[in-house]
Coordinates of C-alpha atoms in Angstrom, one line a residue:
X1 CA 181.5 200.2 -33.3
X2 CA 180.0 198.6 -36.5
X3 CA 178.3 196.0 -34.4
X4 CA 176.8 198.6 -32.0
X5 CA 175.5 200.7 -34.9
X6 CA 174.0 197.5 -36.4
X7 CA 172.2 196.6 -33.2
X8 CA 170.7 200.0 -32.6
X9 CA 169.9 200.7 -36.3
X10 CA 168.3 197.3 -37.0
X11 CA 166.3 197.5 -33.8
X12 CA 165.1 201.0 -34.6
X13 CA 163.8 199.9 -38.0
X14 CA 162.1 196.7 -36.9
X15 CA 160.3 198.5 -34.1
X16 CA 159.3 201.3 -36.5
X17 CA 161.1 203.8 -34.3
X18 CA 159.7 202.4 -31.1
X19 CA 156.1 202.2 -32.3
X20 CA 156.1 198.4 -32.4
X21 CA 157.0 196.2 -29.4
X22 CA 159.0 193.1 -30.2
X23 CA 158.6 190.0 -27.9
X24 CA 160.4 186.7 -28.1
X25 CA 158.1 183.8 -27.3
X26 CA 158.7 180.2 -26.5
X27 CA 155.8 178.0 -25.4
X28 CA 154.7 174.4 -25.1
X29 CA 152.1 173.9 -27.9
X30 CA 149.1 171.5 -28.2
X31 CA 151.4 169.5 -30.5
X32 CA 153.5 168.7 -27.4
X33 CA 156.6 170.6 -28.6
X34 CA 158.4 173.8 -27.8
X35 CA 157.8 176.5 -30.4
X36 CA 159.7 179.7 -30.8
X37 CA 158.4 182.9 -32.4
X38 CA 158.9 186.7 -32.5
X39 CA 155.7 188.7 -31.8
X40 CA 155.3 192.2 -33.1
X41 CA 152.7 194.3 -31.4
X42 CA 151.9 197.8 -32.7
X43 CA 151.2 200.6 -30.3
X44 CA 147.6 201.3 -29.7
X45 CA 146.2 197.8 -30.1
X46 CA 144.0 196.5 -27.2
X47 CA 140.9 194.5 -26.6
X48 CA 138.9 197.6 -27.4
X49 CA 141.0 198.4 -30.5
X50 CA 141.7 195.0 -32.0
X51 CA 144.0 194.5 -35.0
X52 CA 144.2 191.8 -37.7
X53 CA 146.9 189.2 -37.0
X54 CA 149.3 187.5 -39.4
X55 CA 151.4 184.4 -38.8
X56 CA 154.4 184.2 -41.1
X57 CA 157.0 181.4 -41.6
X58 CA 160.4 181.0 -43.2
X59 CA 161.2 178.1 -45.5
X60 CA 163.2 174.9 -45.0
X61 CA 166.7 175.3 -43.6
X62 CA 166.0 178.9 -42.4
X63 CA 164.7 180.6 -39.2
X64 CA 162.2 183.2 -38.0
X65 CA 164.5 186.2 -38.4
X66 CA 164.6 185.6 -42.2
X67 CA 161.0 186.8 -42.4
X68 CA 162.1 190.4 -41.6
X69 CA 160.6 191.6 -44.9
X70 CA 157.2 190.5 -43.7
X71 CA 157.3 191.4 -40.1
X72 CA 158.8 194.9 -40.6
X73 CA 156.4 195.9 -43.3
X74 CA 153.3 194.4 -41.9
X75 CA 153.8 195.5 -38.3
X76 CA 154.4 199.1 -39.2
X77 CA 151.0 199.1 -40.9
X78 CA 149.3 198.0 -37.7
X79 CA 149.1 194.3 -38.1
X80 CA 150.0 192.0 -35.1
X81 CA 152.6 189.7 -36.6
X82 CA 154.0 186.4 -35.3
X83 CA 157.1 185.1 -37.1
X84 CA 157.7 181.5 -36.1
X85 CA 160.6 179.0 -36.1
X86 CA 159.0 175.9 -37.6
X87 CA 159.7 172.8 -35.7
X88 CA 163.2 171.6 -36.3
X89 CA 164.4 175.1 -37.1
X90 CA 165.9 178.0 -35.1
X91 CA 165.0 177.8 -31.4
X92 CA 162.0 175.5 -31.8
X93 CA 162.1 171.8 -30.9
X94 CA 163.2 169.3 -33.4
X95 CA 160.6 166.7 -34.4
X96 CA 160.5 163.5 -36.5
X97 CA 159.7 163.8 -40.2
X98 CA 156.5 161.9 -39.6
X99 CA 155.3 164.9 -37.5
X100 CA 156.1 167.7 -40.0
X101 CA 152.6 167.8 -41.3
X102 CA 151.0 167.8 -37.9
X103 CA 149.4 171.2 -37.3
X104 CA 151.4 172.8 -40.1
X105 CA 154.9 172.2 -38.6
X106 CA 154.0 174.6 -35.8
X107 CA 152.1 177.2 -37.9
X108 CA 148.7 176.2 -36.7
X109 CA 149.9 176.2 -33.1
X110 CA 150.9 179.8 -33.7
X111 CA 147.5 180.6 -35.3
X112 CA 145.7 179.3 -32.2
X113 CA 147.9 181.4 -29.9
X114 CA 147.3 184.4 -32.1
X115 CA 143.5 183.9 -31.9
X116 CA 143.7 183.9 -28.1
X117 CA 145.5 187.3 -27.9
X118 CA 143.0 189.8 -26.6
X119 CA 144.2 192.6 -29.0
X120 CA 143.8 190.4 -32.1
X121 CA 140.6 190.4 -34.2
X122 CA 140.2 186.6 -34.6
X123 CA 137.9 187.1 -37.6
X124 CA 140.9 188.6 -39.5
X125 CA 143.8 186.2 -39.1
X126 CA 146.1 185.6 -42.1
X127 CA 149.0 183.2 -42.7
X128 CA 151.9 183.4 -45.1
X129 CA 155.1 181.5 -45.6
X130 CA 157.9 181.1 -48.0
X131 CA 158.6 177.7 -49.6
X132 CA 158.0 175.0 -47.0
X133 CA 156.5 177.8 -44.9
X134 CA 153.8 178.0 -47.6
X135 CA 153.5 174.2 -47.3
X136 CA 153.0 174.7 -43.6
X137 CA 150.2 177.2 -44.5
X138 CA 148.6 174.5 -46.7
X139 CA 148.8 172.0 -43.9
X140 CA 147.3 174.5 -41.5
X141 CA 144.3 175.0 -43.8
X142 CA 143.7 171.3 -43.6
X143 CA 143.6 171.5 -39.8
X144 CA 141.5 174.6 -39.9
X145 CA 139.0 173.0 -42.2
X146 CA 138.1 170.5 -39.5
X147 CA 137.1 173.2 -37.0
X148 CA 133.5 174.3 -36.5
X149 CA 134.7 177.9 -36.5
X150 CA 137.8 178.2 -38.7
X151 CA 140.4 180.7 -37.6
X152 CA 142.3 181.5 -40.9
X153 CA 140.6 183.9 -43.3
X154 CA 143.5 184.9 -45.6
X155 CA 146.4 182.9 -47.1
X156 CA 149.4 184.1 -49.1
X157 CA 151.6 181.2 -50.4
X158 CA 155.0 182.5 -51.4
X159 CA 157.3 180.1 -53.4
X160 CA 155.1 177.0 -53.2
X161 CA 152.1 175.6 -55.0
X162 CA 148.5 175.7 -53.7
X163 CA 146.8 172.3 -53.4
X164 CA 144.9 172.2 -56.6
X165 CA 143.5 168.7 -56.7
X166 CA 141.6 166.5 -54.2
X167 CA 144.2 164.0 -53.1
X168 CA 141.6 161.2 -53.2
X169 CA 139.7 161.9 -56.4
X170 CA 142.5 163.7 -58.3
X171 CA 140.0 166.2 -59.5
X172 CA 140.4 170.0 -59.3
X173 CA 138.7 171.4 -56.2
X174 CA 138.7 174.4 -53.8
X175 CA 140.5 173.4 -50.6
X176 CA 140.5 176.9 -49.3
X177 CA 136.7 177.5 -49.3
X178 CA 135.7 181.1 -48.7
X179 CA 139.2 182.2 -47.6
X180 CA 141.1 184.8 -49.7
X181 CA 144.2 183.1 -51.2
X182 CA 147.2 184.4 -53.2
X183 CA 150.2 182.7 -54.7
X184 CA 153.6 184.3 -55.4
X185 CA 155.0 182.1 -58.2
X186 CA 158.4 183.2 -59.4
X187 CA 159.1 182.6 -63.0
X188 CA 162.4 181.0 -62.1
X189 CA 161.4 179.0 -59.0
X190 CA 163.8 176.1 -58.7
X191 CA 161.2 173.7 -57.2
X192 CA 157.6 174.5 -57.9
X193 CA 155.0 175.7 -60.4
X194 CA 155.6 172.9 -63.0
X195 CA 153.1 170.7 -64.8
X196 CA 153.6 167.6 -66.9
X197 CA 152.2 167.8 -70.4
X198 CA 150.5 164.9 -72.2
X199 CA 153.8 164.2 -74.1
X200 CA 155.7 163.8 -70.8
X201 CA 157.6 167.1 -70.9
X202 CA 157.5 169.5 -68.0
X203 CA 156.4 173.1 -68.3
X204 CA 158.9 175.6 -66.9
X205 CA 157.8 177.8 -64.0
X206 CA 157.7 180.9 -66.2
X207 CA 154.7 179.3 -68.0
X208 CA 152.9 178.6 -64.8
X209 CA 150.1 181.2 -65.3
X210 CA 149.0 179.4 -68.5
X211 CA 148.7 175.9 -66.9
X212 CA 145.5 174.2 -65.9
X213 CA 146.5 174.3 -62.3
X214 CA 146.9 178.0 -62.2
X215 CA 143.8 178.6 -64.2
X216 CA 141.7 176.3 -62.0
X217 CA 143.1 178.1 -58.9
X218 CA 142.0 181.5 -60.3
X219 CA 138.6 180.0 -61.0
X220 CA 138.2 178.7 -57.4
X221 CA 138.8 175.1 -58.2
X222 CA 136.8 174.7 -61.4
X223 CA 137.8 171.9 -63.8
X224 CA 139.6 172.8 -67.1
X225 CA 136.7 171.8 -69.3
X226 CA 134.8 174.7 -67.9
X227 CA 137.3 177.3 -69.0
X228 CA 136.3 179.6 -71.8
X229 CA 139.1 182.2 -71.4
X230 CA 142.5 182.6 -69.7
X231 CA 142.9 184.6 -66.5
X232 CA 145.9 186.8 -65.8
X233 CA 148.5 187.3 -63.1
X234 CA 148.3 190.3 -60.7
X235 CA 144.5 190.6 -61.1
X236 CA 142.4 189.9 -58.1
X237 CA 139.5 187.7 -59.1
X238 CA 136.4 187.7 -56.9
X239 CA 133.6 185.2 -56.2
X240 CA 130.8 185.0 -53.7
X241 CA 131.2 181.9 -51.5
X242 CA 129.1 181.2 -48.5
X243 CA 127.9 184.8 -48.4
X244 CA 131.5 186.1 -48.5
X245 CA 133.3 187.9 -51.4
X246 CA 136.4 185.7 -51.8
X247 CA 139.6 186.5 -53.7
X248 CA 142.1 184.6 -55.7
X249 CA 145.3 186.1 -57.2
X250 CA 148.6 184.9 -58.6
X251 CA 151.7 187.1 -58.7
X252 CA 154.5 185.9 -60.9
X253 CA 157.6 188.0 -60.6
X254 CA 160.8 187.4 -62.6
X255 CA 162.7 186.0 -59.7
X256 CA 164.2 182.8 -58.3
X257 CA 162.9 180.9 -55.3
X258 CA 165.2 182.4 -52.7
X259 CA 164.9 185.8 -54.2
X260 CA 161.2 185.9 -53.0
X261 CA 162.2 186.6 -49.4
X262 CA 164.7 189.3 -50.3
X263 CA 162.5 191.3 -52.7
X264 CA 160.9 194.8 -52.6
X265 CA 158.4 193.5 -55.2
X266 CA 157.3 190.6 -53.0
X267 CA 157.1 193.0 -50.1
X268 CA 154.8 195.2 -52.2
X269 CA 152.4 192.4 -53.3
X270 CA 152.3 191.0 -49.7
X271 CA 151.3 194.3 -48.3
X272 CA 148.7 194.8 -51.1
X273 CA 147.3 191.4 -50.6
X274 CA 146.7 191.7 -46.9
X275 CA 145.5 195.3 -47.2
X276 CA 142.9 194.0 -49.6
X277 CA 141.9 190.9 -47.7
X278 CA 142.3 191.8 -44.1
X279 CA 142.4 195.6 -44.1
X280 CA 145.4 197.5 -42.8
X281 CA 144.8 199.4 -39.6
X282 CA 147.3 202.1 -40.8
X283 CA 147.4 202.1 -44.6
X284 CA 150.8 203.0 -46.0
X285 CA 151.6 202.8 -49.7
X286 CA 153.1 199.4 -50.5
X287 CA 156.0 201.0 -52.2
X288 CA 156.9 202.8 -48.9
X289 CA 159.3 200.2 -47.5
X290 CA 161.9 200.2 -44.7
X291 CA 162.9 196.6 -44.4
X292 CA 165.9 197.3 -46.6
X293 CA 167.3 199.6 -44.0
X294 CA 167.2 196.8 -41.4
X295 CA 169.0 194.6 -43.9
X296 CA 171.7 197.3 -44.3
X297 CA 172.2 197.6 -40.5
X298 CA 172.2 193.8 -40.2
X299 CA 174.9 193.6 -42.9
X300 CA 177.0 196.2 -41.1
X301 CA 176.9 193.9 -38.1
X302 CA 178.0 191.0 -40.2
X303 CA 181.0 193.0 -41.4
X304 CA 181.7 194.1 -37.9
X305 CA 181.5 190.5 -36.7
X306 CA 184.3 189.6 -39.2
X307 CA 186.4 192.6 -38.2
X308 CA 186.0 191.8 -34.6
X309 CA 187.3 188.2 -35.1
X310 CA 190.5 189.5 -36.6
X311 CA 190.9 192.4 -34.3
X312 CA 190.4 190.4 -31.1
X313 CA 192.7 187.7 -32.3
X314 CA 195.5 190.3 -32.9
X315 CA 194.8 191.9 -29.6
X316 CA 195.0 188.7 -27.6
X317 CA 198.3 187.8 -29.4
X318 CA 199.8 190.7 -27.6
X319 CA 198.6 189.6 -24.1
X320 CA 200.9 187.6 -21.8
X321 CA 199.0 184.2 -22.1
X322 CA 199.2 184.1 -25.9
X323 CA 202.3 186.2 -26.6
X324 CA 204.4 183.2 -27.6
X325 CA 202.0 182.5 -30.5
X326 CA 202.9 185.9 -32.0
X327 CA 205.4 185.9 -34.9
X328 CA 208.8 187.2 -34.0
X329 CA 208.9 189.0 -37.4
X330 CA 206.2 189.7 -40.0
X331 CA 206.0 186.9 -42.6
X332 CA 206.9 187.9 -46.1
X333 CA 205.7 186.4 -49.4
X334 CA 208.1 184.2 -51.4
X335 CA 209.1 185.0 -54.9
X336 CA 208.4 182.2 -57.4
X337 CA 211.8 181.6 -59.1
X338 CA 211.4 178.3 -61.0
X339 CA 208.9 176.9 -63.5
X340 CA 208.3 174.0 -61.1
X341 CA 207.1 176.4 -58.4
X342 CA 204.8 178.2 -60.9
X343 CA 203.5 174.9 -62.1
X344 CA 202.6 173.7 -58.6
X345 CA 201.1 177.0 -57.7
X346 CA 198.9 177.5 -60.7
X347 CA 198.2 173.8 -61.3
X348 CA 197.3 173.3 -57.7
X349 CA 194.8 176.2 -57.8
X350 CA 193.2 175.0 -61.0
X351 CA 193.0 171.3 -60.0
X352 CA 191.6 172.3 -56.5
X353 CA 188.9 174.5 -58.1
X354 CA 187.8 171.7 -60.5
X355 CA 187.8 169.2 -57.7
X356 CA 185.7 171.5 -55.5
X357 CA 183.0 172.0 -58.1
X358 CA 182.8 168.4 -59.2
X359 CA 182.8 167.0 -55.7
X360 CA 180.1 169.4 -54.6
X361 CA 177.7 167.9 -57.1
X362 CA 179.0 164.3 -56.7
X363 CA 178.6 164.0 -53.0
X364 CA 175.0 165.3 -52.5
X365 CA 173.0 162.2 -53.4
X366 CA 175.5 159.9 -51.6
X367 CA 175.3 162.0 -48.5
X368 CA 171.5 161.9 -48.4
X369 CA 171.5 158.1 -48.5
X370 CA 174.4 157.4 -46.0
X371 CA 173.7 160.0 -43.3
X372 CA 173.5 158.2 -40.0
X373 CA 171.0 159.3 -37.3
X374 CA 174.0 160.4 -35.2
X375 CA 174.2 163.4 -37.5
X376 CA 170.7 165.1 -37.2
X377 CA 171.2 167.8 -39.8
X378 CA 171.2 166.7 -43.5
X379 CA 172.5 170.0 -44.8
X380 CA 175.4 170.2 -42.3
X381 CA 176.3 166.6 -43.0
X382 CA 176.5 167.1 -46.7
X383 CA 178.5 170.3 -46.5
X384 CA 180.7 168.9 -43.8
X385 CA 181.5 165.8 -45.9
X386 CA 182.2 168.0 -48.9
X387 CA 184.5 170.2 -46.8
X388 CA 186.4 167.3 -45.4
X389 CA 186.9 165.6 -48.8
X390 CA 188.3 168.9 -50.2
X391 CA 190.5 169.3 -47.1
X392 CA 192.0 165.8 -47.6
X393 CA 192.5 166.6 -51.3
X394 CA 194.3 169.8 -50.3
X395 CA 196.6 167.9 -47.9
X396 CA 197.3 165.3 -50.6
X397 CA 198.4 168.1 -53.0
X398 CA 200.6 169.6 -50.4
X399 CA 202.3 166.3 -49.7
X400 CA 202.9 165.7 -53.4
X401 CA 204.3 169.2 -53.8
X402 CA 206.7 168.6 -51.0
X403 CA 207.7 165.2 -52.4
X404 CA 208.4 166.4 -55.9
X405 CA 210.2 169.6 -55.0
X406 CA 214.0 169.2 -54.6
X407 CA 215.3 169.7 -51.1
X408 CA 217.5 172.6 -52.0
X409 CA 214.4 174.5 -53.4
X410 CA 212.0 174.0 -50.5
X411 CA 211.8 175.7 -47.1
X412 CA 211.5 173.7 -43.9
X413 CA 208.1 173.0 -42.4
X414 CA 209.2 175.2 -39.4
X415 CA 210.0 178.1 -41.7
X416 CA 206.6 177.7 -43.4
X417 CA 204.9 177.7 -40.0
X418 CA 203.5 174.2 -40.5
X419 CA 205.7 172.6 -37.7
X420 CA 204.4 173.5 -34.3
X421 CA 205.2 172.3 -30.8
X422 CA 202.4 170.5 -28.9
X423 CA 202.3 173.3 -26.2
X424 CA 201.8 176.0 -28.8
X425 CA 199.2 173.9 -30.6
X426 CA 197.3 173.7 -27.3
X427 CA 197.5 177.4 -26.9
X428 CA 196.3 177.9 -30.5
X429 CA 193.2 175.8 -29.8
X430 CA 192.5 177.7 -26.6
X431 CA 192.9 181.1 -28.3
X432 CA 190.6 180.0 -31.1
X433 CA 187.9 178.9 -28.6
X434 CA 188.2 182.2 -26.7
X435 CA 187.9 184.3 -29.9
X436 CA 185.0 182.3 -31.2
X437 CA 183.2 182.5 -27.8
X438 CA 183.7 186.2 -27.6
X439 CA 182.6 186.8 -31.1
X440 CA 179.4 185.0 -30.6
X441 CA 179.0 186.8 -27.3
X442 CA 178.4 189.9 -29.4
X443 CA 175.6 188.1 -31.2
X444 CA 174.0 187.2 -27.9
X445 CA 174.3 190.7 -26.6
X446 CA 172.6 191.9 -29.8
X447 CA 169.7 189.4 -29.4
X448 CA 169.2 190.0 -25.7
X449 CA 169.1 193.8 -25.8
X450 CA 167.9 194.5 -29.3
X451 CA 166.2 191.4 -30.7
X452 CA 168.6 191.6 -33.7
X453 CA 171.5 189.6 -35.1
X454 CA 174.0 189.9 -38.0
X455 CA 172.9 188.8 -41.4
X456 CA 172.4 189.4 -45.1
X457 CA 170.0 187.3 -47.1
X458 CA 171.3 183.7 -46.7
X459 CA 174.2 184.3 -44.4
X460 CA 173.2 184.7 -40.8
X461 CA 175.1 184.8 -37.5
X462 CA 172.5 184.3 -34.9
X463 CA 172.1 183.0 -31.4
X464 CA 171.5 179.3 -30.7
X465 CA 170.1 177.0 -28.0
X466 CA 172.5 174.8 -25.9
X467 CA 171.6 171.7 -27.9
X468 CA 173.3 173.3 -30.9
X469 CA 176.7 173.1 -29.2
X470 CA 176.4 169.4 -28.9
X471 CA 175.4 169.1 -32.5
X472 CA 178.2 171.5 -33.6
X473 CA 180.8 169.2 -31.9
X474 CA 179.7 166.4 -34.1
X475 CA 180.3 168.3 -37.3
X476 CA 183.3 170.4 -36.2
X477 CA 185.9 167.7 -37.3
X478 CA 184.7 167.9 -40.9
X479 CA 185.1 171.7 -41.0
X480 CA 188.4 171.6 -39.2
X481 CA 189.9 169.3 -41.8
X482 CA 189.0 171.8 -44.6
X483 CA 189.6 175.2 -43.0
X484 CA 192.8 174.2 -41.4
X485 CA 194.1 172.6 -44.6
X486 CA 192.9 175.6 -46.6
X487 CA 194.7 178.0 -44.2
X488 CA 197.9 176.0 -44.5
X489 CA 197.6 176.1 -48.3
X490 CA 196.9 179.8 -48.4
X491 CA 199.5 180.9 -45.9
X492 CA 202.3 178.3 -45.8
X493 CA 202.4 176.9 -49.4
X494 CA 200.9 179.6 -51.6
X495 CA 202.1 182.8 -49.9
X496 CA 203.9 184.1 -53.0
X497 CA 204.5 187.6 -54.4
X498 CA 202.3 187.7 -57.5
X499 CA 202.5 191.4 -57.8
X500 CA 204.2 194.4 -56.2
X501 CA 201.0 194.6 -54.1
X502 CA 200.9 191.9 -51.4
X503 CA 197.1 191.9 -51.4
X504 CA 197.0 190.6 -55.0
X505 CA 198.1 187.1 -53.7
X506 CA 195.3 187.2 -51.0
X507 CA 192.7 188.2 -53.6
X508 CA 193.9 185.5 -56.0
X509 CA 193.7 182.8 -53.4
X510 CA 190.3 184.1 -52.3
X511 CA 189.1 183.9 -55.9
X512 CA 190.4 180.3 -56.4
X513 CA 188.8 179.3 -53.1
X514 CA 185.5 180.2 -54.7
X515 CA 185.8 179.8 -58.5
X516 CA 185.0 176.1 -58.6
X517 CA 181.6 176.5 -57.0
X518 CA 181.1 179.8 -58.8
X519 CA 181.3 178.0 -62.1
X520 CA 178.8 175.4 -61.0
X521 CA 176.5 178.2 -59.9
X522 CA 176.9 180.1 -63.2
X523 CA 176.2 177.0 -65.3
X524 CA 173.1 176.2 -63.2
X525 CA 171.5 179.6 -63.4
X526 CA 172.6 180.8 -66.9
X527 CA 170.9 177.6 -68.2
X528 CA 167.9 178.2 -66.0
X529 CA 167.3 181.7 -67.2
X530 CA 167.9 180.8 -70.9
X531 CA 165.9 177.5 -71.0
X532 CA 163.5 177.7 -68.0
X533 CA 165.0 174.5 -66.6
X534 CA 168.0 174.1 -64.3
X535 CA 171.1 172.4 -65.7
X536 CA 172.0 169.9 -63.0
X537 CA 168.8 167.9 -62.8
X538 CA 170.4 164.8 -61.3
X539 CA 170.6 166.5 -57.9
X540 CA 168.2 168.6 -55.9
X541 CA 168.0 172.2 -56.9
X542 CA 168.7 173.1 -53.3
X543 CA 172.4 172.5 -53.9
X544 CA 172.4 175.5 -56.3
X545 CA 170.8 177.7 -53.7
X546 CA 173.2 176.6 -51.0
X547 CA 176.1 177.7 -53.2
X548 CA 175.2 181.4 -52.7
X549 CA 176.5 181.4 -49.1
X550 CA 179.7 179.7 -50.2
X551 CA 180.4 182.5 -52.6
X552 CA 181.0 184.6 -49.5
X553 CA 182.2 182.1 -46.9
X554 CA 185.0 180.7 -49.0
X555 CA 186.8 183.9 -50.1
X556 CA 186.4 185.4 -46.6
X557 CA 188.1 182.2 -45.3
X558 CA 191.3 183.1 -47.2
X559 CA 191.2 186.8 -46.2
X560 CA 190.7 186.2 -42.5
X561 CA 193.3 183.4 -42.2
X562 CA 195.8 185.5 -44.1
X563 CA 195.3 188.5 -41.7
X564 CA 195.8 186.3 -38.7
X565 CA 198.8 184.6 -40.2
X566 CA 200.6 187.8 -40.8
X567 CA 200.6 188.5 -37.1
X568 CA 201.1 184.9 -35.8
X569 CA 202.8 183.0 -38.7
X570 CA 200.5 180.2 -37.4
X571 CA 198.3 178.7 -40.2
X572 CA 196.3 176.7 -37.7
X573 CA 195.0 179.6 -35.6
X574 CA 192.9 181.2 -38.4
X575 CA 191.8 177.9 -39.7
X576 CA 190.5 176.7 -36.3
X577 CA 188.7 179.9 -35.6
X578 CA 187.0 180.0 -38.9
X579 CA 186.0 176.3 -38.6
X580 CA 184.4 176.9 -35.3
X581 CA 182.6 180.0 -36.5
X582 CA 181.3 178.3 -39.7
X583 CA 180.2 175.2 -37.9
X584 CA 178.2 177.2 -35.4
X585 CA 176.7 179.3 -38.2
X586 CA 175.8 176.1 -40.1
X587 CA 174.1 174.2 -37.2
X588 CA 172.1 177.2 -36.0
X589 CA 170.6 178.1 -39.4
X590 CA 169.3 174.8 -40.8
X591 CA 166.9 171.9 -40.2
X592 CA 167.4 169.5 -37.3
X593 CA 165.7 166.2 -37.3
X594 CA 164.7 164.4 -34.1

């Protein structure tokens, strides 16, 4: 029921109650690759009543659905909006890194298609993108500058720098010509809006508006020696260029980089910028926003997706094919009686948490340098290696705990549910595959009938193209090692009575599943907000951003595996199901390299 409410509700919001038609596009572009996009066409537009068009793009490691803030708010104001999957993302074709800058990683291919639509006013086409989507916009401008009749008239760069200097002369210049250009420069952006001072120190992004680059941009490319005053953020500066009144503006919200595409403030300035530069066919105050309701319904679907996994597993355990996987009696938590048991329990949790956080940071640079071409997704390779290493560490701790526990004090592996016959293991795998397939079947139904999926901010359960199944099979062993080992730890070795309430043990294990990376996250961002610079500067700042999804994925792993274990007394079942689900989520929501 939650999933159905999610589908209907999210669809209602993104179509503005049926006033906007949503089309899913896939086409072979002049770049020679398949590009995927969502097209939002408001009611009433036609070749006699043309509307301005806006092409929008996600950032690296994301997909077109993550731009819902933009496509919901802009389409309900009468703009024709095209939200693309950049090449190598979502449902678009993967390309080689050497092709990323060709035609804006697909953005300029989308601009050309937008210009051919009969109901789009080709004199009013804008582009916007977040992070590397903004980089795609910059690259698209370079292509557009070579045309006799440029197509792009307005550009909003969110979470990435403009191109301030001529790459050849290293002098400040105006790449954008007579186009209207804006920048959303978060004060706590993890990647951009930094300048090197003469003494070699780097300015934090919260000081960006005071830098030469920002001031030159607001003066349409003038050199710093021509400045006689400082220009401000949030003010639209005008200048006549080639007979056109042209705009420059910088917005600098107190946000982080990923916060940009989940922000009512950024939605407001985006609407204001395009209303000013393109003209909204149906002006609505920028503070009147509905995209948050879509996020709410998408989140309901995400919750429903998790509930469905557990409920379907329990249901199938009561069917004839899988009934012998069901526990003959409900497992009960063990009481810790000795100091040795308490030592292994608490010591194991603390050591595992420390190892989780330390290994997360230690493995990133190594994974970047050793990744073979066989594994085409850098993110999934890194996370998979980290997961597998922590899975092996968990297995090692369990072996040591068994070895140093006296025989008279330890239960048999059969009593713990760890020992399993080959036939039952085969049925366990089959049931896990059935549950995973049925669960993703819900997502495909949502996409086919409603053009929606289940997500909240970073965490997205979406459909995928057939090639992602092959890719998932490459990474699945890494995730199996961790999630199966984690399920065994949670349910067979650490299922203790820590309180009169049984849920306290589950909550405690969910917490310790997460606390290692949570501490890393806290150190990174507390330092960032206090000093203006991230703490862990020896690795890419992307690792801090990726942690956000694990703050949800890891505790939920303990909860779902425990709920399934209580019915099956089989620690492998929940672990395998969760490994399959997380692998498919990972490979369908990141960058793939050809």
